[in-house]
Coordinates of C-alpha atoms in Angstrom, one line a residue:
M1 CA 85.3 205.9 125.0
T2 CA 85.9 203.2 122.4
L3 CA 88.3 203.0 119.5
D4 CA 87.1 203.9 116.0
L5 CA 87.3 200.4 114.5
T6 CA 85.2 198.7 111.8
P7 CA 84.0 195.2 112.7
D8 CA 86.6 193.7 110.3
Q9 CA 89.3 195.8 111.9
L10 CA 88.2 194.8 115.4
L11 CA 88.2 191.1 114.4
S12 CA 91.5 191.2 112.6
T13 CA 93.5 193.2 115.1
T14 CA 92.4 191.7 118.4
R15 CA 95.8 190.2 119.2
A16 CA 97.3 188.2 122.0
V17 CA 99.0 191.0 123.8
R18 CA 102.0 190.1 126.0
K19 CA 104.7 192.7 125.6
R20 CA 102.5 195.8 125.1
L21 CA 100.5 195.6 128.3
D22 CA 100.7 198.9 130.2
L23 CA 101.7 197.5 133.6
D24 CA 101.5 200.9 135.4
R25 CA 97.9 202.0 134.6
P26 CA 95.0 200.6 136.6
V27 CA 92.0 199.4 134.7
P28 CA 88.7 200.9 136.0
H29 CA 86.2 198.4 137.2
Y30 CA 83.4 199.9 135.1
L31 CA 85.3 199.1 131.9
I32 CA 85.7 195.5 132.9
E33 CA 82.0 195.4 133.8
E34 CA 81.1 196.7 130.3
C35 CA 83.2 194.0 128.7
V36 CA 81.5 191.3 130.9
D37 CA 78.0 192.7 130.0
L38 CA 78.9 192.3 126.3
A39 CA 80.4 188.9 126.9
T40 CA 77.1 187.6 128.4
Q41 CA 75.4 188.5 125.1
A42 CA 77.3 185.8 123.3
P43 CA 75.4 182.8 122.0
T44 CA 75.4 179.8 124.2
G45 CA 74.2 176.2 123.8
R46 CA 70.6 175.6 124.8
N47 CA 70.5 179.0 126.4
R48 CA 72.1 177.5 129.5
Q49 CA 74.3 180.6 130.2
R50 CA 76.8 178.7 132.3
W51 CA 79.6 181.2 132.2
H52 CA 81.3 183.1 135.1
F53 CA 84.1 185.7 135.1
I54 CA 86.3 186.0 138.1
V55 CA 88.2 189.3 138.0
V56 CA 91.2 189.8 140.3
T57 CA 92.5 193.3 140.9
E58 CA 93.2 193.4 144.7
P59 CA 97.0 193.5 145.1
T60 CA 97.4 190.7 147.6
Q61 CA 95.1 188.4 145.6
R62 CA 96.8 189.4 142.3
R63 CA 100.2 188.4 143.8
A64 CA 98.8 185.0 144.9
V65 CA 97.2 184.3 141.5
A66 CA 100.4 185.5 139.6
D67 CA 102.5 183.1 141.7
I68 CA 100.3 180.2 140.6
F69 CA 100.6 181.3 136.9
L70 CA 104.4 181.2 137.2
R71 CA 104.5 177.8 138.9
A72 CA 102.0 176.3 136.5
L73 CA 103.7 177.7 133.3
P74 CA 106.5 175.1 133.1
L75 CA 103.9 172.3 133.6
A76 CA 101.5 173.5 130.9
S77 CA 103.2 172.0 127.9
G78 CA 100.1 170.5 126.4
Q79 CA 100.0 167.9 123.7
P80 CA 103.2 167.1 121.8
L81 CA 103.7 169.0 118.5
T82 CA 103.1 167.2 115.3
E83 CA 105.2 167.8 112.2
R84 CA 102.4 169.9 110.7
D85 CA 102.1 172.0 113.9
V86 CA 105.8 172.9 113.6
W87 CA 105.4 173.7 109.9
R88 CA 102.5 176.1 110.6
M89 CA 104.2 177.7 113.6
N90 CA 107.2 178.5 111.4
Y91 CA 105.3 179.3 108.2
H92 CA 106.5 182.9 108.6
S93 CA 110.1 183.1 109.8
S94 CA 110.7 184.4 113.4
S95 CA 106.9 184.5 114.2
T96 CA 107.1 181.7 116.7
E97 CA 110.2 183.2 118.4
R98 CA 108.3 186.5 118.8
V99 CA 105.5 184.6 120.5
F100 CA 107.9 182.9 123.0
D101 CA 109.8 186.2 123.5
G102 CA 106.4 187.8 124.4
L103 CA 105.7 184.9 126.8
R104 CA 109.0 185.3 128.5
H105 CA 108.3 189.0 128.9
L106 CA 104.8 188.3 130.3
A107 CA 106.1 185.8 132.8
A108 CA 108.8 188.2 134.0
N109 CA 106.2 190.9 134.6
I110 CA 103.1 188.9 135.5
H111 CA 103.1 190.3 139.1
R112 CA 102.7 193.8 137.6
V113 CA 99.6 193.1 135.5
P114 CA 96.8 195.2 136.9
A115 CA 94.0 192.7 136.4
F116 CA 93.4 189.0 135.7
V117 CA 90.2 187.6 134.2
I118 CA 89.6 183.9 134.9
P119 CA 86.5 182.6 133.0
G120 CA 84.7 179.6 134.4
V121 CA 82.0 177.3 133.1
E122 CA 79.6 175.3 135.1
G123 CA 80.1 171.6 134.9
R124 CA 83.4 169.7 134.7
T125 CA 84.3 167.8 131.5
D126 CA 87.3 165.8 132.8
H127 CA 87.5 162.6 130.7
A128 CA 84.1 163.4 129.1
P129 CA 83.3 162.4 125.6
V130 CA 83.7 164.8 122.7
A131 CA 80.0 165.7 122.6
V132 CA 80.1 166.9 126.3
Q133 CA 83.4 168.7 125.8
A134 CA 82.0 170.5 122.7
G135 CA 78.9 171.7 124.6
A136 CA 80.9 173.1 127.5
W137 CA 83.6 174.8 125.4
G138 CA 81.1 175.9 122.9
S139 CA 79.4 177.9 125.7
I140 CA 82.4 179.5 127.3
L141 CA 84.6 180.3 124.3
P142 CA 82.2 182.6 122.4
A143 CA 81.6 184.6 125.7
V144 CA 85.3 185.0 126.4
W145 CA 86.1 186.0 122.8
S146 CA 83.3 188.6 123.0
F147 CA 85.0 189.8 126.2
M148 CA 88.3 190.1 124.5
L149 CA 86.8 191.9 121.5
A150 CA 85.1 194.4 123.9
A151 CA 88.3 194.9 125.7
R152 CA 90.2 195.7 122.4
A153 CA 87.5 198.2 121.5
R154 CA 88.2 200.0 124.8
G155 CA 92.0 200.1 124.4
L156 CA 92.6 197.1 126.6
G157 CA 94.8 194.2 125.8
T158 CA 94.2 190.5 126.6
V159 CA 95.9 187.2 126.0
W160 CA 94.2 183.8 126.4
T161 CA 96.5 181.4 128.3
T162 CA 95.8 178.0 129.8
A163 CA 98.7 178.0 132.2
Q164 CA 96.3 177.6 135.1
G165 CA 95.5 174.0 133.9
P166 CA 98.1 172.0 135.9
L167 CA 97.3 173.9 139.1
E168 CA 93.6 174.6 138.5
R169 CA 92.5 173.1 141.8
E170 CA 94.9 175.3 143.7
L171 CA 93.8 178.4 141.8
A172 CA 90.1 177.5 142.5
G173 CA 91.0 177.3 146.2
I174 CA 92.5 180.7 146.3
L175 CA 89.5 182.2 144.4
N176 CA 87.0 180.3 146.6
V177 CA 85.6 178.6 143.4
P178 CA 83.8 175.2 143.9
Y179 CA 86.2 173.1 141.9
E180 CA 83.8 170.1 141.6
D181 CA 81.2 172.3 140.0
I182 CA 83.1 175.0 138.0
M183 CA 85.9 174.5 135.4
L184 CA 88.3 177.3 135.2
A185 CA 88.7 177.7 131.4
A186 CA 91.6 180.2 131.0
F187 CA 93.9 182.7 132.7
I188 CA 93.7 186.1 130.9
P189 CA 96.0 189.0 131.8
L190 CA 94.2 192.3 131.2
A191 CA 95.6 195.8 130.9
Y192 CA 95.5 198.9 128.8
T193 CA 97.7 198.5 125.8
I194 CA 100.8 200.6 125.0
G195 CA 99.5 202.2 121.8
T196 CA 96.4 200.9 120.0
D197 CA 97.8 200.4 116.5
F198 CA 97.7 196.6 116.2
K199 CA 97.8 195.0 112.8
P200 CA 96.5 191.7 111.4
A201 CA 98.8 188.8 112.0
R202 CA 100.6 186.9 109.3
R203 CA 98.8 183.5 109.1
V204 CA 98.9 180.4 107.0
P205 CA 96.9 181.2 103.8
S206 CA 93.2 180.3 103.9
E207 CA 93.6 177.7 101.1
Q208 CA 95.6 175.6 103.6
V209 CA 92.7 175.4 106.0
L210 CA 89.6 175.8 104.0
H211 CA 87.7 172.7 102.8
W212 CA 84.7 172.7 100.5
D213 CA 82.1 169.9 100.9
Q214 CA 84.7 167.4 102.1
W215 CA 88.2 167.1 103.5
K216 CA 90.9 167.8 101.1
H217 CA 94.5 167.1 101.9
S218 CA 96.8 170.1 101.4
S219 CA 99.6 169.9 98.9
A220 CA 101.7 172.3 100.8
G221 CA 103.6 171.5 104.0
P222 CA 103.8 168.1 105.7
S223 CA 101.0 165.7 104.9
Q224 CA 98.3 165.0 107.4

């Protein structure tokens, strides 16, 4: 059974779910398989279809994977924030604090999440030029977003994290993934949601990010 959502509602209410994951309700395998079937219909560069989805539901394996998530989280700081990053993050008061509060909740309960989905893409892009990076991520990202949309339509919640990055090789070893051939692109907790009434997020107005015909510097916020 799927939720009665229009395409626009589905696109605007598929949120990063951290605090409203139902940690006590198992997710049937058939639902995950349906989401993967839809994910593999996503467009992909040159029809190469290089995606893979590793789904972890077995309790012992889930605990091992959750432990890697917790150990990797403090290491996954990413690039330093620019002044404009900070401005956008705080465009709506308290929104960033809610995100970090949700992250703390997720970390505290990660061992209880009923399923983890770890998408992989064939071919490593470590230190590769932009053109190679774009090709790889342009294949896996549409497929994973389709998976997340399909999950939302079925009352399931997801959140894209990249916490696996610093310990990707160790995670690959636990999952028996050939690290030299497959790049683990994300670490996605998956569960039913507590309620299904998600709303569009408050974002920076489109005029701050929309450019017609050529780049136009925004007059609002820090210059870039």
